[in-house]
Coordinates of C-alpha atoms in Angstrom, one line a residue:
Chain A
M1 CA 73.5 -83.7 147.1
E2 CA 76.5 -85.8 146.3
G3 CA 74.5 -87.5 143.6
S4 CA 73.8 -84.2 141.8
L5 CA 77.5 -83.2 142.0
Y6 CA 78.4 -86.5 140.2
T7 CA 75.7 -86.0 137.7
A8 CA 77.1 -82.6 136.9
I9 CA 80.6 -84.0 136.5
G10 CA 79.2 -86.7 134.4
I11 CA 77.4 -84.2 132.1
A12 CA 80.6 -82.1 131.9
M13 CA 82.7 -85.2 130.9
F14 CA 80.1 -86.1 128.3
G15 CA 80.4 -82.6 126.9
I16 CA 84.2 -82.6 126.9
G17 CA 84.3 -86.0 125.2
L18 CA 81.7 -84.9 122.6
F19 CA 83.7 -81.7 121.9
G20 CA 86.9 -83.8 121.6
V21 CA 85.5 -86.3 119.1
V22 CA 84.2 -83.5 116.9
A23 CA 87.0 -81.0 117.2
L24 CA 90.3 -83.0 117.5
A25 CA 91.9 -84.2 114.3
Q26 CA 94.2 -87.0 115.5
A27 CA 92.6 -90.5 115.6
M28 CA 94.2 -91.4 119.0
K29 CA 92.8 -88.2 120.6
K30 CA 89.4 -89.0 119.1
I31 CA 89.5 -92.5 120.6
L32 CA 90.4 -91.0 124.0
A33 CA 87.6 -88.5 123.7
V34 CA 85.0 -91.2 122.9
N35 CA 86.1 -93.0 126.1
I36 CA 85.8 -89.8 128.2
C37 CA 82.3 -89.3 126.7
G38 CA 81.3 -92.8 127.6
V39 CA 82.6 -92.6 131.1
G40 CA 80.6 -89.4 131.5
I41 CA 77.4 -91.3 130.7
F42 CA 78.3 -94.1 133.0
M43 CA 78.7 -91.6 135.8
I44 CA 75.3 -90.2 135.1
F45 CA 73.9 -93.7 135.4
I46 CA 75.7 -94.4 138.7
A47 CA 74.9 -91.1 140.3
N48 CA 71.2 -91.6 139.8
S49 CA 71.2 -95.2 140.9
T50 CA 69.5 -94.6 144.2
A51 CA 65.8 -95.6 144.2
V52 CA 63.1 -93.5 145.6
N53 CA 63.0 -95.2 149.0
G54 CA 66.7 -94.8 149.6
S55 CA 67.8 -98.3 148.6
V56 CA 70.2 -99.0 145.8
D57 CA 68.9 -99.7 142.4
Y58 CA 71.1 -102.4 140.8
V59 CA 69.9 -102.1 137.2
P60 CA 72.2 -99.1 136.5
H61 CA 75.2 -101.1 137.8
A62 CA 74.4 -103.9 135.4
I63 CA 74.1 -101.4 132.6
V64 CA 77.4 -99.7 133.4
L65 CA 79.2 -103.1 133.6
T66 CA 77.8 -104.0 130.2
G67 CA 78.6 -100.6 128.9
I68 CA 82.3 -100.9 130.0
V69 CA 82.6 -104.2 128.2
V70 CA 81.2 -102.7 125.0
A71 CA 83.5 -99.7 125.4
V72 CA 86.5 -101.9 125.8
A73 CA 85.6 -103.8 122.7
G74 CA 85.1 -100.7 120.7
T75 CA 88.4 -99.1 121.9
A76 CA 90.3 -102.3 121.1
L77 CA 89.0 -102.4 117.6
A78 CA 89.8 -98.7 117.1
L79 CA 93.3 -99.1 118.5
S80 CA 94.0 -102.1 116.3
L81 CA 92.8 -100.2 113.2
V82 CA 95.1 -97.3 114.1
C83 CA 98.0 -99.7 114.5
R84 CA 97.2 -101.3 111.2
I85 CA 97.1 -98.0 109.4
Y86 CA 100.3 -96.9 111.0
D87 CA 102.0 -100.2 109.9
K88 CA 100.8 -99.5 106.3
T89 CA 101.6 -95.8 106.0
K90 CA 104.2 -95.2 108.8
Q91 CA 102.1 -92.1 109.5
Q92 CA 99.7 -91.3 112.2
V93 CA 96.1 -91.0 111.2
G94 CA 94.5 -87.6 111.0
K95 CA 97.6 -85.4 110.8
Chain B
M1 CA 52.8 -119.4 129.0
H2 CA 54.5 -118.9 125.6
S3 CA 52.9 -120.2 122.4
T4 CA 54.9 -122.4 120.2
A5 CA 55.8 -119.6 117.8
E6 CA 56.9 -117.5 120.8
L7 CA 59.2 -120.3 122.1
I8 CA 61.4 -120.2 119.0
I9 CA 62.0 -116.4 119.1
P10 CA 65.4 -116.8 120.7
A11 CA 66.5 -119.0 117.8
L12 CA 66.6 -115.8 115.7
I13 CA 69.6 -114.8 117.8
L14 CA 71.1 -118.1 118.7
I15 CA 71.3 -119.6 115.2
P16 CA 73.6 -116.8 113.8
L17 CA 75.5 -116.5 117.0
V18 CA 76.3 -120.2 117.0
A19 CA 77.2 -120.0 113.3
S20 CA 79.5 -117.1 114.0
I21 CA 81.3 -119.0 116.8
L22 CA 81.6 -122.2 114.9
S23 CA 82.9 -120.5 111.7
M24 CA 85.5 -118.8 113.9
L25 CA 86.6 -122.1 115.3
F26 CA 86.6 -124.1 112.1
T27 CA 88.2 -122.1 109.3
T28 CA 88.2 -124.6 106.5
R29 CA 86.3 -123.2 103.6
S30 CA 84.0 -126.2 103.1
V31 CA 83.1 -126.3 106.8
Q32 CA 82.4 -122.6 106.9
L33 CA 80.2 -122.9 103.9
V34 CA 78.2 -125.8 105.4
I35 CA 77.8 -123.9 108.6
S36 CA 76.5 -120.9 106.8
F37 CA 74.2 -122.9 104.6
L38 CA 72.7 -124.6 107.6
A39 CA 72.4 -121.3 109.5
A40 CA 70.6 -119.6 106.6
L41 CA 68.3 -122.5 106.2
G42 CA 67.6 -122.6 109.9
L43 CA 66.8 -118.9 110.0
C44 CA 64.4 -119.3 107.0
V45 CA 62.5 -122.0 108.8
V46 CA 62.3 -120.1 112.1
V47 CA 61.1 -116.9 110.3
Q48 CA 58.5 -118.9 108.4
Q49 CA 57.2 -120.4 111.7
L50 CA 57.2 -116.9 113.4
Y51 CA 55.3 -115.5 110.4
L52 CA 52.6 -118.2 110.7
G53 CA 52.4 -117.7 114.4
L54 CA 51.9 -113.9 114.0
N55 CA 49.2 -114.6 111.5
V56 CA 47.4 -117.1 113.7
D57 CA 47.5 -115.1 117.0
S58 CA 47.0 -111.8 115.2
S59 CA 48.7 -110.1 118.1
T60 CA 52.3 -109.4 119.0
L61 CA 54.6 -112.3 119.8
K62 CA 56.5 -111.9 123.1
Y63 CA 59.3 -113.7 124.9
E64 CA 60.9 -113.0 128.2
V65 CA 64.5 -114.2 128.5
G66 CA 65.0 -116.6 131.4
G67 CA 61.3 -116.0 132.5
W68 CA 62.2 -112.6 134.1
A69 CA 59.4 -110.1 133.6
A70 CA 59.8 -106.6 132.2
P71 CA 61.4 -104.3 134.7
L72 CA 64.3 -106.6 135.4
G73 CA 64.4 -109.0 132.5
I74 CA 65.0 -108.5 128.8
G75 CA 62.0 -108.8 126.6
F76 CA 61.7 -109.7 122.9
L77 CA 58.7 -108.5 121.0
I78 CA 57.6 -109.1 117.4
D79 CA 55.0 -107.0 115.7
G80 CA 54.2 -106.3 112.0
L81 CA 57.1 -103.9 111.5
S82 CA 59.7 -106.2 113.3
M83 CA 58.4 -109.2 111.4
L84 CA 58.9 -107.3 108.1
M85 CA 62.5 -106.3 109.0
I86 CA 63.3 -109.9 110.1
I87 CA 61.9 -111.4 106.9
L88 CA 63.8 -108.8 104.9
S89 CA 67.0 -109.4 106.7
T90 CA 66.7 -113.2 106.5
F91 CA 65.9 -113.1 102.8
L92 CA 68.9 -110.8 102.0
I93 CA 71.3 -112.6 104.3
S94 CA 70.4 -115.9 102.5
V95 CA 70.9 -114.5 99.0
L96 CA 74.0 -112.5 100.0
S97 CA 75.6 -115.5 101.8
F98 CA 75.1 -117.5 98.6
Y99 CA 76.8 -114.7 96.6
A100 CA 79.6 -114.2 99.2
A101 CA 80.4 -117.9 99.0
F102 CA 81.5 -117.4 95.4
Y103 CA 82.7 -113.8 95.8
F104 CA 85.4 -114.7 98.4
N105 CA 86.2 -117.9 96.6
N106 CA 89.3 -119.4 98.1
K107 CA 90.8 -116.3 99.5
P108 CA 92.1 -116.1 103.1
V109 CA 89.8 -113.1 103.7
A110 CA 86.8 -115.6 103.7
Q111 CA 88.1 -117.1 106.9
R112 CA 87.6 -113.8 108.7
F113 CA 84.5 -112.9 106.7
W114 CA 82.1 -115.6 107.9
P115 CA 82.4 -115.2 111.7
L116 CA 81.9 -111.4 111.4
W117 CA 79.1 -111.8 108.9
W118 CA 77.0 -114.0 111.2
L119 CA 77.9 -111.8 114.2
L120 CA 76.3 -108.9 112.2
V121 CA 73.2 -111.0 111.6
T122 CA 73.0 -111.7 115.3
G123 CA 73.1 -108.0 116.0
L124 CA 70.5 -107.2 113.4
N125 CA 68.0 -109.8 114.4
A126 CA 68.5 -109.0 118.1
L127 CA 67.8 -105.3 117.4
F128 CA 64.7 -105.9 115.4
I129 CA 63.1 -108.0 118.2
S130 CA 64.4 -106.2 121.4
S131 CA 61.9 -104.4 123.5
D132 CA 64.4 -103.0 125.9
I133 CA 66.1 -99.8 125.2
F134 CA 69.4 -100.7 126.8
N135 CA 69.5 -104.1 125.1
I136 CA 69.0 -102.1 121.9
Y137 CA 72.2 -100.1 122.7
V138 CA 74.1 -103.4 123.0
T139 CA 72.7 -104.7 119.7
L140 CA 73.6 -101.3 118.0
E141 CA 77.2 -101.8 119.2
I142 CA 77.3 -105.4 118.0
I143 CA 76.1 -104.3 114.6
G144 CA 78.6 -101.3 114.6
L145 CA 81.6 -103.4 115.6
A146 CA 80.8 -106.2 113.2
S147 CA 80.2 -103.8 110.3
V148 CA 83.5 -101.9 111.0
A149 CA 85.5 -105.1 111.0
L150 CA 83.8 -106.2 107.8
V151 CA 84.7 -102.9 106.1
A152 CA 88.3 -103.4 107.3
L153 CA 88.4 -106.7 105.4
N154 CA 89.5 -104.3 102.6
D155 CA 93.0 -104.2 103.9
S156 CA 94.2 -101.1 101.9
K157 CA 95.0 -97.7 103.4
E158 CA 91.7 -96.2 102.2
G159 CA 89.7 -99.2 103.4
L160 CA 91.2 -99.0 106.9
I161 CA 90.8 -95.3 107.2
A162 CA 87.2 -95.6 106.1
A163 CA 86.7 -98.3 108.7
L164 CA 88.2 -96.2 111.5
R165 CA 86.0 -93.2 110.6
Y166 CA 83.0 -95.5 110.5
L167 CA 83.9 -96.9 113.9
L168 CA 84.3 -93.5 115.6
V169 CA 81.1 -92.2 114.1
G170 CA 79.3 -95.4 115.2
L171 CA 80.7 -95.2 118.7
L172 CA 79.7 -91.5 119.0
G173 CA 76.2 -92.3 117.7
S174 CA 75.6 -95.1 120.2
L175 CA 76.9 -93.0 123.1
L176 CA 74.5 -90.2 122.2
Y177 CA 71.7 -92.8 122.2
L178 CA 73.0 -94.2 125.5
A179 CA 72.8 -90.7 127.0
G180 CA 69.2 -90.6 126.0
V181 CA 68.6 -94.0 127.6
A182 CA 70.2 -92.7 130.8
L183 CA 67.8 -89.8 131.0
L184 CA 64.8 -92.0 130.2
Y185 CA 65.8 -94.5 132.9
H186 CA 66.4 -91.6 135.4
S187 CA 62.8 -90.3 134.7
Y188 CA 60.8 -93.5 134.6
G189 CA 62.9 -96.2 136.1
T190 CA 62.2 -98.7 133.3
L191 CA 63.9 -99.7 130.1
S192 CA 61.0 -101.5 128.6
L193 CA 59.7 -100.0 125.3
L194 CA 56.1 -100.8 126.1
S195 CA 56.0 -99.3 129.6
L196 CA 57.9 -96.2 128.4
A197 CA 55.5 -95.7 125.5
E198 CA 52.7 -95.5 128.1
Q199 CA 54.4 -93.2 130.5
V200 CA 56.3 -90.6 128.4
E201 CA 54.8 -87.1 128.7
V202 CA 55.8 -83.8 127.3
N203 CA 58.5 -82.0 129.2
L204 CA 61.9 -80.4 128.7
L205 CA 63.9 -83.5 129.8
N206 CA 62.1 -85.7 127.3
L207 CA 62.7 -83.1 124.6
M208 CA 66.4 -83.5 125.5
V209 CA 66.0 -87.3 125.2
L210 CA 64.4 -86.9 121.8
I211 CA 67.3 -84.7 120.6
L212 CA 70.0 -87.0 121.9
I213 CA 68.5 -90.2 120.6
S214 CA 67.6 -88.7 117.2
L215 CA 71.1 -87.2 116.8
G216 CA 72.8 -90.5 117.7
L217 CA 70.6 -92.5 115.4
A218 CA 70.7 -89.9 112.6
L219 CA 74.5 -90.1 112.7
K220 CA 74.3 -93.9 112.3
T221 CA 71.6 -93.6 109.6
A222 CA 73.8 -91.1 107.7
I223 CA 71.2 -88.4 107.0
V224 CA 72.7 -85.3 105.3
P225 CA 74.6 -83.5 106.8
L226 CA 75.8 -86.4 108.9
H227 CA 76.4 -88.6 105.9
F228 CA 80.1 -87.9 105.4
W229 CA 81.3 -91.3 106.5
L230 CA 78.9 -93.4 104.4
P231 CA 80.3 -93.2 100.9
Y232 CA 83.8 -94.2 101.9
A233 CA 82.7 -97.0 104.3
H234 CA 80.2 -98.5 101.8
G235 CA 82.3 -97.8 98.8
S236 CA 85.5 -99.4 100.0
A237 CA 84.0 -102.6 101.6
P238 CA 83.9 -105.9 99.7
A239 CA 80.7 -106.2 97.6
P240 CA 78.6 -108.5 99.8
V241 CA 79.5 -106.2 102.8
S242 CA 78.6 -103.0 100.9
A243 CA 75.3 -104.6 100.0
I244 CA 74.4 -105.5 103.6
L245 CA 75.6 -102.2 104.9
S246 CA 73.4 -100.2 102.5
A247 CA 70.5 -102.5 102.5
L248 CA 70.1 -103.4 106.2
V249 CA 72.6 -101.7 108.6
V250 CA 71.5 -98.1 107.9
K251 CA 67.9 -99.3 108.0
A252 CA 68.4 -100.8 111.5
S253 CA 69.1 -97.4 113.0
F254 CA 66.3 -95.9 110.9
Y255 CA 64.0 -98.6 112.2
L256 CA 64.8 -97.4 115.7
L257 CA 64.1 -93.8 114.8
V258 CA 60.7 -94.9 113.6
R259 CA 60.1 -96.7 116.8
F260 CA 61.1 -93.7 118.9
W261 CA 59.4 -91.0 116.8
M262 CA 56.1 -92.9 116.2
E263 CA 55.7 -94.9 119.4
I264 CA 57.8 -94.2 122.4
L265 CA 58.4 -90.5 122.2
S266 CA 55.5 -89.6 120.0
P267 CA 53.9 -87.2 122.5
V268 CA 57.2 -85.1 122.6
V269 CA 57.4 -84.9 118.8
S270 CA 56.1 -81.6 117.6
N271 CA 55.0 -80.6 114.1
S272 CA 58.1 -78.4 113.6
A273 CA 60.3 -81.4 114.5
L274 CA 58.6 -83.5 111.9
M275 CA 59.1 -80.7 109.3
L276 CA 62.8 -80.5 110.3
M277 CA 63.1 -84.2 109.6
G278 CA 61.4 -83.7 106.2
G279 CA 63.7 -80.8 105.4
L280 CA 66.8 -82.9 106.2
G281 CA 65.3 -85.6 104.0
A282 CA 64.8 -83.2 101.1
G283 CA 68.3 -82.0 101.4
A284 CA 69.6 -85.6 101.5
V285 CA 67.6 -86.5 98.4
L286 CA 68.9 -83.6 96.3
W287 CA 72.5 -83.7 97.7
G288 CA 72.8 -87.5 97.4
C289 CA 71.5 -87.4 93.8
V290 CA 73.9 -84.6 92.8
K291 CA 76.9 -86.3 94.3
A292 CA 75.9 -89.6 92.7
L293 CA 75.7 -87.9 89.3
R294 CA 79.2 -86.5 89.8
A295 CA 80.8 -89.6 91.2
E296 CA 83.7 -91.1 89.3
R297 CA 83.6 -94.6 90.8
L298 CA 80.6 -96.9 90.4
K299 CA 80.5 -98.0 94.1
I300 CA 80.8 -94.4 95.3
M301 CA 77.9 -93.5 93.0
I302 CA 75.8 -96.4 94.5
A303 CA 76.7 -95.3 98.0
Y304 CA 75.6 -91.7 97.3
S305 CA 72.4 -93.1 95.9
T306 CA 71.9 -94.7 99.4
V307 CA 72.3 -91.2 100.9
A308 CA 69.5 -90.0 98.6
Q309 CA 67.3 -93.0 99.4
I310 CA 67.7 -92.4 103.2
G311 CA 66.4 -88.9 102.4
Y312 CA 63.1 -90.4 101.1
L313 CA 62.7 -92.2 104.3
F314 CA 63.0 -89.0 106.3
L315 CA 60.7 -87.2 103.9
L316 CA 57.9 -89.4 105.2
F317 CA 58.1 -88.0 108.7
P318 CA 56.2 -84.8 108.0
L319 CA 53.4 -86.7 106.4
L320 CA 52.5 -87.9 109.9
T321 CA 50.7 -84.6 110.4
S322 CA 48.1 -82.8 108.4
A323 CA 46.8 -79.3 108.5
D324 CA 43.3 -80.8 107.8
P325 CA 41.8 -81.8 111.1
E326 CA 39.4 -84.1 109.5
I327 CA 42.1 -86.7 108.7
D328 CA 42.4 -89.3 111.3
S329 CA 45.9 -89.4 112.8
S330 CA 46.0 -93.1 113.4
E331 CA 45.1 -93.6 109.7
L332 CA 47.9 -91.2 108.7
R333 CA 50.3 -93.2 111.0
Q334 CA 49.4 -96.4 109.3
H335 CA 49.8 -94.9 105.8
T336 CA 53.2 -93.5 106.7
L337 CA 54.3 -96.7 108.2
T338 CA 53.3 -98.6 105.0
A339 CA 55.1 -96.1 102.8
I340 CA 58.3 -96.3 105.0
S341 CA 58.2 -100.2 104.9
Y342 CA 57.8 -100.0 101.1
F343 CA 60.8 -97.7 100.8
I344 CA 62.9 -99.9 103.1
V345 CA 62.1 -103.1 101.2
A346 CA 62.4 -101.6 97.7
H347 CA 65.7 -99.9 98.5
A348 CA 67.1 -102.9 100.3
C349 CA 66.5 -105.3 97.4
A350 CA 67.5 -102.8 94.6
K351 CA 70.6 -101.6 96.4
A352 CA 71.9 -105.1 97.3
A353 CA 71.4 -106.1 93.6
M354 CA 73.3 -103.0 92.5
F355 CA 76.2 -103.7 94.8
I356 CA 76.3 -107.3 93.6
A357 CA 76.5 -106.0 90.0
A358 CA 79.2 -103.5 90.9
G359 CA 81.1 -106.3 92.7
N360 CA 81.0 -108.5 89.6
I361 CA 82.3 -105.6 87.5
I362 CA 85.2 -105.0 89.9
K363 CA 86.0 -108.7 90.0
T364 CA 86.2 -108.7 86.2
L365 CA 87.8 -105.4 85.5
G366 CA 89.8 -104.9 88.7
H367 CA 88.4 -101.4 89.0
D368 CA 85.1 -99.5 88.9
N369 CA 85.9 -96.3 87.1
I370 CA 82.6 -95.3 85.5
A371 CA 84.4 -93.7 82.5
Q372 CA 86.0 -97.0 81.6
L373 CA 82.9 -99.1 81.6
Q374 CA 82.4 -98.4 77.8
G375 CA 80.7 -101.2 76.0
M376 CA 80.8 -103.5 79.0
A377 CA 77.3 -104.6 78.4
K378 CA 78.6 -106.8 75.7
Y379 CA 80.8 -108.8 78.1
M380 CA 78.7 -108.7 81.3
P381 CA 75.1 -108.6 80.1
V382 CA 73.5 -110.1 83.2
S383 CA 75.3 -107.8 85.6
L384 CA 74.5 -104.7 83.7
F385 CA 70.9 -105.8 83.1
T386 CA 70.7 -106.2 86.9
F387 CA 72.1 -102.7 87.4
A388 CA 69.4 -101.4 85.0
I389 CA 66.5 -103.1 86.7
A390 CA 67.7 -102.1 90.2
G391 CA 68.3 -98.6 88.8
A392 CA 64.7 -98.4 87.5
S393 CA 63.4 -99.3 90.9
L394 CA 65.6 -96.6 92.5
I395 CA 64.4 -94.0 90.0
G396 CA 60.8 -95.1 90.7
L397 CA 59.8 -96.4 87.3
P398 CA 56.8 -98.7 87.1
P399 CA 56.3 -101.6 87.6
S400 CA 58.9 -101.8 90.3
A401 CA 58.7 -101.7 94.1
G402 CA 60.4 -98.3 94.0
F403 CA 57.5 -96.9 92.0
I404 CA 54.9 -98.1 94.5
A405 CA 57.0 -96.6 97.4
K406 CA 57.2 -93.2 95.6
W407 CA 53.5 -93.4 94.6
L408 CA 52.6 -93.9 98.3
L409 CA 54.8 -91.0 99.3
L410 CA 53.3 -88.7 96.6
N411 CA 49.8 -89.8 97.6
A412 CA 50.4 -89.0 101.3
A413 CA 51.9 -85.6 100.4
V414 CA 48.8 -84.7 98.4
D415 CA 46.4 -86.0 101.0
T416 CA 48.1 -84.0 103.8
A417 CA 48.3 -80.9 101.5
Q418 CA 52.1 -80.7 101.6
W419 CA 52.7 -80.3 97.9
W420 CA 56.2 -79.0 98.2
W421 CA 57.5 -82.5 99.0
V422 CA 56.2 -83.6 95.6
I423 CA 58.7 -81.2 93.9
V424 CA 61.6 -82.8 95.8
V425 CA 60.5 -86.3 94.9
I426 CA 60.2 -85.5 91.2
T427 CA 63.5 -83.7 91.1
G428 CA 65.2 -86.5 93.0
G429 CA 63.7 -89.0 90.6
L430 CA 65.0 -87.1 87.6
L431 CA 68.5 -86.7 89.0
A432 CA 68.6 -90.4 89.9
A433 CA 67.6 -91.2 86.4
L434 CA 70.4 -89.1 85.0
A435 CA 72.9 -90.8 87.3
I436 CA 71.8 -94.3 86.3
F437 CA 71.5 -93.6 82.6
R438 CA 75.0 -92.0 82.6
V439 CA 76.3 -95.5 83.4
L440 CA 73.9 -97.4 81.2
D441 CA 74.6 -95.1 78.3
L442 CA 78.3 -95.8 78.5
A443 CA 77.9 -99.5 79.0
F444 CA 75.2 -100.2 76.4
I445 CA 75.4 -97.6 73.7
K446 CA 78.8 -96.0 73.4
P447 CA 81.0 -97.8 70.9
E448 CA 84.3 -99.1 72.4
S449 CA 87.2 -96.9 71.7
S450 CA 90.3 -98.8 70.7
T451 CA 92.2 -97.8 73.8
L452 CA 89.5 -98.9 76.3
A453 CA 88.6 -102.1 74.7
F454 CA 88.1 -104.8 77.2
D455 CA 90.4 -107.8 76.8
K456 CA 88.7 -111.0 78.0
N457 CA 92.0 -112.7 78.5
K458 CA 93.1 -110.0 80.9
S459 CA 90.1 -110.4 83.1
I460 CA 91.5 -110.5 86.7
Y461 CA 89.2 -113.2 87.9
K462 CA 86.7 -115.3 86.0
L463 CA 83.3 -114.9 87.5
S464 CA 81.4 -118.0 88.7
P465 CA 78.3 -118.2 86.6
F466 CA 76.1 -118.0 89.7
M467 CA 77.4 -114.6 90.8
P468 CA 75.5 -112.4 88.2
Y469 CA 72.3 -114.3 88.7
A470 CA 72.3 -113.7 92.5
G471 CA 72.0 -110.0 91.7
L472 CA 69.5 -110.5 89.0
F473 CA 67.3 -112.5 91.4
L474 CA 67.2 -109.6 93.8
A475 CA 66.5 -107.1 91.0
L476 CA 63.6 -109.2 89.8
C477 CA 62.3 -109.3 93.3
T478 CA 61.9 -105.6 93.2
V479 CA 59.7 -106.0 90.1
A480 CA 57.8 -108.9 91.7
L481 CA 57.1 -106.7 94.7
G482 CA 55.8 -104.0 92.3
F483 CA 53.2 -106.4 91.1
N484 CA 52.2 -107.7 94.6
A485 CA 51.8 -104.5 96.6
E486 CA 49.5 -106.0 99.2
V487 CA 52.1 -108.4 100.7
I488 CA 54.0 -105.7 102.6
I489 CA 50.8 -103.7 103.4
N490 CA 49.2 -106.7 105.0
L491 CA 52.4 -107.6 106.9
V492 CA 52.9 -104.2 108.5
S493 CA 49.3 -104.1 109.7
L494 CA 49.8 -107.5 111.5
G495 CA 49.9 -107.5 115.3
G496 CA 49.5 -103.8 115.9
R497 CA 51.0 -102.7 119.2
E498 CA 48.0 -100.8 120.4

């Protein structure tokens, strides 16, 4: 029961993030939206991590941990690009 | 348990990874070049051994990391298609590394280039041999991050904005793919390609998986109308980077599309879905060619030509089905796979050659405005000759690899009674010819007007004599492949997965 609630929230966050990346103009907001989208998918993984016999399946945990590392790397690169562009133009990207 | 050839599979990933780390630690130019030379040499030896192993065993090569079996561990698997991609990537990486060594010369950019370059190779090789859908997500991200950082080596406002857009598109694409992976894991409790391919059945959830994964990978492959990021990213990167992005990086996500559509999710794929892919492909061929024809800058033109060439790859999907029930579907599958491989290889070599030629022109002139290339053939004969041969392969003129690729495509279209694709292919070929000849006409035929005359002394940078020949070598390879059609056909049929 609880699992399906978290799955629903995960799907909702995925949708909100997806909408944000496509619809928002500002680069910073897009980066945030990508992160929300990612967290939504991680939640879907975690919410479904109970194996059939009731024990915990550890594979999704490993997946989410790896996913978080990847997301941090991507966000860091995106933020450094935004800073670099700001340094060059003194303007925010996507205005 | 593993055969000798299987034991060296991890070297495909370890060699470029170690090269990446070492060239980050030791940033002296000579040291970086030695590291890169050794890494390229090592990869060539490993690939040759794997190729021999695949020929001897005539089945797939497998490796389990750390000895952990499929459900828990990460598996590597090499069949004919992966072998083709690995050979192609190793070959191009070697040639382009040689070119890049001269291209970046003594600039500080080179220090940042080599670690990222080898990181990209790590990701590409890992993607081609992974048989675990989550591991593939990680490799997609490695490729994405490394490519973005390489695009950002062009430290201008346009280059950085192109890199940022590329990054956001790439992240979104991988997340859509990851969502598909989450659903697949939820349904089947496994991440292994092989066991998924056996289990997947037709249901609504798997249709959702197909849509999510295809959308994510299509975004990364830049099929029209999701191509908006490609011309800027590929057009603003340094030449060796543009070459690898167009030749291999878009093909990596396309390779995954092929894997998912033809192997893992093939029961879910309906005929109308295949037609939709073909329709997108047709749109991409026409739109890419029209935009290439209207481009003002040479590199943007070449990048739009990539958009069109990706269209041809998608055009091959509908040829997996036939209205005629007498035609064997596994035979169709093999024919389609061969044609896809031909397009991938032909385009990769021709496009890398073209970007090298464009890179030489930019190095010499300081710009790549097509209108100002008047009479340049006189000063840069080898580079423009390279451009012409590569262009002939992209148009599909015999005896190039591009001709064989298109011939296979037309054959399949006629065999499966889908004549309408023939019109698209011919129109695309004509439009591509117009775009290429527009440049060649200016460079070879138009007399120099006095205002545009090229002053040799003003040349921004004197080219090393090796640089034009690296491109020419790749362009001649497309011709050689046109004469030796069987090489690729035999390779793809090696070690079938069934």
